[in-house]
XYZ file of C-alpha atoms in Angstrom:
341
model
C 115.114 129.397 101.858
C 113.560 128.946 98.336
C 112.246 125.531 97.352
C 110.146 124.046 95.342
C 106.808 122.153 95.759
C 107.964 117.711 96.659
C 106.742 115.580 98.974
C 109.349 114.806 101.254
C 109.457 111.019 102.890
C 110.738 109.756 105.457
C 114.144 107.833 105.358
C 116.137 106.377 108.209
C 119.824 105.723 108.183
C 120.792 102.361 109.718
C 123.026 102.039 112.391
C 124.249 98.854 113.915
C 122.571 98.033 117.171
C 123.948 99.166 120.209
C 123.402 98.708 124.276
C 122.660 102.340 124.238
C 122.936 105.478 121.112
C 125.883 107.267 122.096
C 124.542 111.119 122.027
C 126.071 114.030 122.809
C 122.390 114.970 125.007
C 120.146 111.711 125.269
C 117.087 114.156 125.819
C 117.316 115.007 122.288
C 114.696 115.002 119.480
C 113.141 112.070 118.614
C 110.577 111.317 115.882
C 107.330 109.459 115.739
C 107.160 107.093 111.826
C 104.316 108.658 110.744
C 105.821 112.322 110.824
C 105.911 113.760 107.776
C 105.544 116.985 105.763
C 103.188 117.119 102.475
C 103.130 119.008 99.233
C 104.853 123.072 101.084
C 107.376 124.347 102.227
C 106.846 125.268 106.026
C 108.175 122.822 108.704
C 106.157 121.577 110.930
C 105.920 122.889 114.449
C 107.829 119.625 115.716
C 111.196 120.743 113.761
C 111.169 123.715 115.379
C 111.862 121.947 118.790
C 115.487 122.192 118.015
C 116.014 125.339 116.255
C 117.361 128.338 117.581
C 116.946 131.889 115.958
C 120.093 134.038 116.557
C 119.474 137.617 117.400
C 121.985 140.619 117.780
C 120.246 144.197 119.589
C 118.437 144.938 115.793
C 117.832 142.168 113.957
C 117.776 138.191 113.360
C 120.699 137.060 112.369
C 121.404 133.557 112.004
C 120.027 129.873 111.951
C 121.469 126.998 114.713
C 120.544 124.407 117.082
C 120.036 123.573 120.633
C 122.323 121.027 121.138
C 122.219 120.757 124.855
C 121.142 122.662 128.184
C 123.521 125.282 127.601
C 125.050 125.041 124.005
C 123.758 126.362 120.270
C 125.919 124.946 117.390
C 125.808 127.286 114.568
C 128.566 128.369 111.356
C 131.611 130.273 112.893
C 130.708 132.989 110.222
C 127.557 133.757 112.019
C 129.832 134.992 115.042
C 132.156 137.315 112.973
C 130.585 140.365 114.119
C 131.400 141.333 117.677
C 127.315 142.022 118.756
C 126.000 141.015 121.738
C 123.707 138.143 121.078
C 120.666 136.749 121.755
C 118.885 133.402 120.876
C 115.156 132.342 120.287
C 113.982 129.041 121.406
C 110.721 127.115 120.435
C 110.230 129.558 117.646
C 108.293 127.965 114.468
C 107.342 131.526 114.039
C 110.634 133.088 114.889
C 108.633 136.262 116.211
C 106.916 134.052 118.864
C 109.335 132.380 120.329
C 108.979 130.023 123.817
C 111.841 131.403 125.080
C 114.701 133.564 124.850
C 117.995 133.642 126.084
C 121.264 136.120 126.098
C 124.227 134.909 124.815
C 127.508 134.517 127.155
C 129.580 134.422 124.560
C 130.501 132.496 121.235
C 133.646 130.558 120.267
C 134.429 130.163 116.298
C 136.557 127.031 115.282
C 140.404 127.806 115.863
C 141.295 127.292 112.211
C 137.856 128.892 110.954
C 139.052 130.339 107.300
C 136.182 133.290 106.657
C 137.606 133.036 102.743
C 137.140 129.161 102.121
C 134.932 128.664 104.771
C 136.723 125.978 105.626
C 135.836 124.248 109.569
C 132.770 126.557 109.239
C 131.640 125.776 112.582
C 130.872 127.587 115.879
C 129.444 127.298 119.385
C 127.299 129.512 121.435
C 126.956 129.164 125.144
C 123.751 130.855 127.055
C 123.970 132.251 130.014
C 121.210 129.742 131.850
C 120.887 126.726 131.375
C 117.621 125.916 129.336
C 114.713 124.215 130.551
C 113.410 121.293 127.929
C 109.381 120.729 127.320
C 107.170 120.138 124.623
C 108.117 122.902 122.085
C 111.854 123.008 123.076
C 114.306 120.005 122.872
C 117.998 119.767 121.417
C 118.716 117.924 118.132
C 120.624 114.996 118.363
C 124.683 114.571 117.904
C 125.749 111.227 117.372
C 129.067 110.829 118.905
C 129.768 107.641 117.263
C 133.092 108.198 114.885
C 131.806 105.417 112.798
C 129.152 107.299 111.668
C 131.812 109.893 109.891
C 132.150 106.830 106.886
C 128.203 106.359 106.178
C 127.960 109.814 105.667
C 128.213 109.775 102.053
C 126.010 106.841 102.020
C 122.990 108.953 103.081
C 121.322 109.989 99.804
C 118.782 113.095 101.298
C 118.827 115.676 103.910
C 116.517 118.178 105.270
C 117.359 121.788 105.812
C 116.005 124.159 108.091
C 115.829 128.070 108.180
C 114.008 131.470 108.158
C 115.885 132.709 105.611
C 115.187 134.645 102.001
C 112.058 133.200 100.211
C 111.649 132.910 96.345
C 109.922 136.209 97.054
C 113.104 137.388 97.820
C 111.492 138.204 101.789
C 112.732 136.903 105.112
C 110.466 134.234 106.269
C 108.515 134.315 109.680
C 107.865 130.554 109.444
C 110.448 128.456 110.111
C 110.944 126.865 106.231
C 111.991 123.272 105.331
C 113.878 122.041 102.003
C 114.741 118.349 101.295
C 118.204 118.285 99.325
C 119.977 115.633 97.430
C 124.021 114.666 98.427
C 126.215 115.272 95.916
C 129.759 114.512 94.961
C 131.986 117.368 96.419
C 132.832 118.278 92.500
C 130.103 119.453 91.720
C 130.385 122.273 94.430
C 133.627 123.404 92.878
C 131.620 125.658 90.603
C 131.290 127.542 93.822
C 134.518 128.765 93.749
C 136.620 126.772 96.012
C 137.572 122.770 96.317
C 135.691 121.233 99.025
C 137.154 119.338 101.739
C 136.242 115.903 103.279
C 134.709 117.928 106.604
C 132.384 119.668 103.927
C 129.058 118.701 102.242
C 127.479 119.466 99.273
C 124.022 119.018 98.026
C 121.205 120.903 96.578
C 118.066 119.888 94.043
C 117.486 122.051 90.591
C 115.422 125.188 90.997
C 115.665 125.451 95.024
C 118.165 125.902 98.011
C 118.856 127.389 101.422
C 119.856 130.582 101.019
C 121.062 134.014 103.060
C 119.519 134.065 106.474
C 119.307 130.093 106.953
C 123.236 130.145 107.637
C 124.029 128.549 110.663
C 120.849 126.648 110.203
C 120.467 122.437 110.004
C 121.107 119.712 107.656
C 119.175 116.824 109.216
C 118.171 113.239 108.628
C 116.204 110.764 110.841
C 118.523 107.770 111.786
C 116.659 104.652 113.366
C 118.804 102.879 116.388
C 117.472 99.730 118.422
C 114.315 100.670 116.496
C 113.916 104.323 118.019
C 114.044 107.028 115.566
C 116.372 110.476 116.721
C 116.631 113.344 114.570
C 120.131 114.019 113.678
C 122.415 116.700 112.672
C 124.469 115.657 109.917
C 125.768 119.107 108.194
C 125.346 123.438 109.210
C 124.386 125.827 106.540
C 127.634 127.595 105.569
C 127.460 129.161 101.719
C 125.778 128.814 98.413
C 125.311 130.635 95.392
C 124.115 134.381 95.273
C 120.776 133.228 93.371
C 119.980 130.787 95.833
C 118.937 128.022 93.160
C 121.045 125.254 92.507
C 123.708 124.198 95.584
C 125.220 124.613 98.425
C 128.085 123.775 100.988
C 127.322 122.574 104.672
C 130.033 121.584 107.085
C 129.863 118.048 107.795
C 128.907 118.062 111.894
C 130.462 114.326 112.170
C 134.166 115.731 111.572
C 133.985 117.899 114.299
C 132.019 116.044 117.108
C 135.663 115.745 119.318
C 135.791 119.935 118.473
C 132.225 119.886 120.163
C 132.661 117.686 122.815
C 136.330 119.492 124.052
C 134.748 123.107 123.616
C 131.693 122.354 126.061
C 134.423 120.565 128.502
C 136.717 123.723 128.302
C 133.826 126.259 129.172
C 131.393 124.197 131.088
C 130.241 125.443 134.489
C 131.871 123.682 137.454
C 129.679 121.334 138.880
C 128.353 123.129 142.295
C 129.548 122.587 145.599
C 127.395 122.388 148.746
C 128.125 125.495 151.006
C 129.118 123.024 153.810
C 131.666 121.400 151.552
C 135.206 121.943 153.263
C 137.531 122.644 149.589
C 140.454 121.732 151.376
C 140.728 119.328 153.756
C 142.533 120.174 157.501
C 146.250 119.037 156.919
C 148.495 117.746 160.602
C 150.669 120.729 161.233
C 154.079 118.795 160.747
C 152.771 118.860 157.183
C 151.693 122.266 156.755
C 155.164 123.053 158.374
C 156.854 121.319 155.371
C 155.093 123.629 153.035
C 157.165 126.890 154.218
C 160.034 128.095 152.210
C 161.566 129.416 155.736
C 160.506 127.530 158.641
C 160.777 130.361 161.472
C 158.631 132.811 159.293
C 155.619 134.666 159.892
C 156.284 135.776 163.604
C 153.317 136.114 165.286
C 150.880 137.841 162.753
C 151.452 141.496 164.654
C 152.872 144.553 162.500
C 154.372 142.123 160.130
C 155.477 145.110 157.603
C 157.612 147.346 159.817
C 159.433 143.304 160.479
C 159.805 142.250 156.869
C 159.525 145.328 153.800
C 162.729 146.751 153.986
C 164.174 149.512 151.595
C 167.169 148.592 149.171
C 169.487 151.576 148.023
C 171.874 152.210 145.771
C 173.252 155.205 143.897
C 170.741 156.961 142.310
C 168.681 153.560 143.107
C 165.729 153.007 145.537
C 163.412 149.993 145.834
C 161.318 148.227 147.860
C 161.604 144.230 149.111
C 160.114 141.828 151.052
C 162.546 140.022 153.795
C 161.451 135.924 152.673
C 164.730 134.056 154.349
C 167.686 135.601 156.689
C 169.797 135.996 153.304
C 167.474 136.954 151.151
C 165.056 139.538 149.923
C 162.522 139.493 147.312
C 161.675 142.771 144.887
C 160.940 142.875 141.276
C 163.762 143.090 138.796
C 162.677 146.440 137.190
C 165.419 148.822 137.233
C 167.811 147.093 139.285
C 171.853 147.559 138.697
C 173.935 144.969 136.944
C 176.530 145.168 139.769
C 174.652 143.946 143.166
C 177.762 145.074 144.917
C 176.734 148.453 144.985
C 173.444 147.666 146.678
């Protein structure tokens, strides 16, 4: 990440008051007034609560955040490569690290386009479920739809990352960048027409750059007076000098993508060992479940009773007696003309 020298302050985005914040994990980060970074460039240790460094067997990888017990969200470019996976946890100094975790596996957005980077956006689930304390917490996702429309309202955003410095060096300190919004035009210079599910933003003379991908764009939004760190955009691509702007996915467009992904892979909740599955039906019910009532016999050399052999010419199969007319086999190979059976 190379930045320049600012003094970043702090800036809330007001919600309307609700009964409760409707979060994706309400254990998620949340922010004391007074917390603020002055005049540099490394994040403080409390950022680092959220982020996760992504590892293959060699080398780091990737930016992305802890999102809940069991879920990073990172950029679906960041999973392109078929490594195995690992992810650091608590890591302001991403060679210290609180924890670590292997990676079960990671699923890219279905209509992920690696040339536009369009729905840049990907999920990584760990194989045990994480245990939250001081130095590791997930970020906030707001699940609120409504918050999709203020998103252009929100003038700043901080980004997070241990990637390339202005030294041209991968950082060891996790590295913070405040970055203006801009209109989506201005990114066309890029190369490619941004969508409404992308961001841009960037300030003159600094930007995230290679190594911070997958990484956050974040903002503190206040709600019934609480302040929660939240993900607003993930690092996705930027110019190759690293010094003007860049494109983030915008997280709010995809919060029903996150929310079905965990559902679809979560662990099934467990079930006590004493817990019948299914429960003991009358047998005039079971009875009704047979396909042939007077089947079965009495459970003693049951395949000399029902495999039989089925010939033809040049023909011989195997089949498994299931009424008194008929006989089950597969249909592999079996003659047009049953009559010669």
């Amino acid at each position: 990440m190379q930045s320049s020298l600012a003094w970043i302050p702090l800036f809330s985005l007001l919600l309307c008051d609700q009964a409760a914040p409707q979060l994706l994990d309400p254990s998620c980060s949340r922010t004391r007034a007074e917390d603020r970074i002055m005049y540099g460039d490394d994040a403080s240790k409390s950022d680092a609560i959220y982020m996760a460094a992504i590892y293959n067997r060699t080398h780091f990888q990737c930016g992305g955040t802890l999102i809940n017990r069991r879920y990073v969200l990172t950029a679906a470019h960041c999973l392109e490569s078929r490594y195995v996976l690992f992810v650091h946890l608590g890591a302001h100094n991403r060679a210290e690290p609180t924890a670590w975790y292997d990676v079960s596996f990671g699923v890219q957005h279905i209509s992920y386009n690696p040339i536009n980077k369009q729905n840049d956006i990907g999920l990584i689930k760990l194989k045990r479920r994480v245990e939250y304390n001081g130095r590791i917490r997930p970020i906030c996702i707001y699940l609120d739809k409504a918050i999709k429309s203020q998103v252009a309202m929100v003038k700043t955003f901080d980004a997070f990352g241990w990637g390339l410095n202005e030294h041209g060096q991968q950082s060891d300190i996790l590295q913070t960048i405040t970055l203006n919004q801009l209109n989506r035009e201005e990114c066309r210079w890029l190369g490619e027409t941004l969508s409404s599910t992308q961001i841009c933003a960037g300030v003159p003379g600094a930007d995230t750059c290679r190594g911070d991908s997958g990484g956050p764009l974040s903002k503190k939004i206040e709600i019934n007076k609480q302040t929660f760190v939240a993900q607003f955009g993930i690092i996705s691509y930027g110019s190759l000098t690293c010094d003007s702007m860049a494109v983030y996915t915008d997280v709010t467009s995809f919060v029903d993508w996150i929310q079905e992904t965990i559902s679809r892979f979560d662990d099934p909740p467990e079930i006590p060992p004493n817990f019948q599955r299914v429960p003991t039906a009358p047998p005039s019910v079971v009875e009704k479940l047979w396909l042939y009532d007077d089947c079965g016999g009495d459970g003693e050399n049951m395949s000399s009773i029902v495999q039989l052999t089925i010939y033809g010419p040049g023909f011989k199969a195997q089949g498994v007696l299931i009424t008194d007319q008929f006989v089950i086999t597969v249909a592999r190979d079996l003659p047009e003309n049953a009559a010669s059976l």
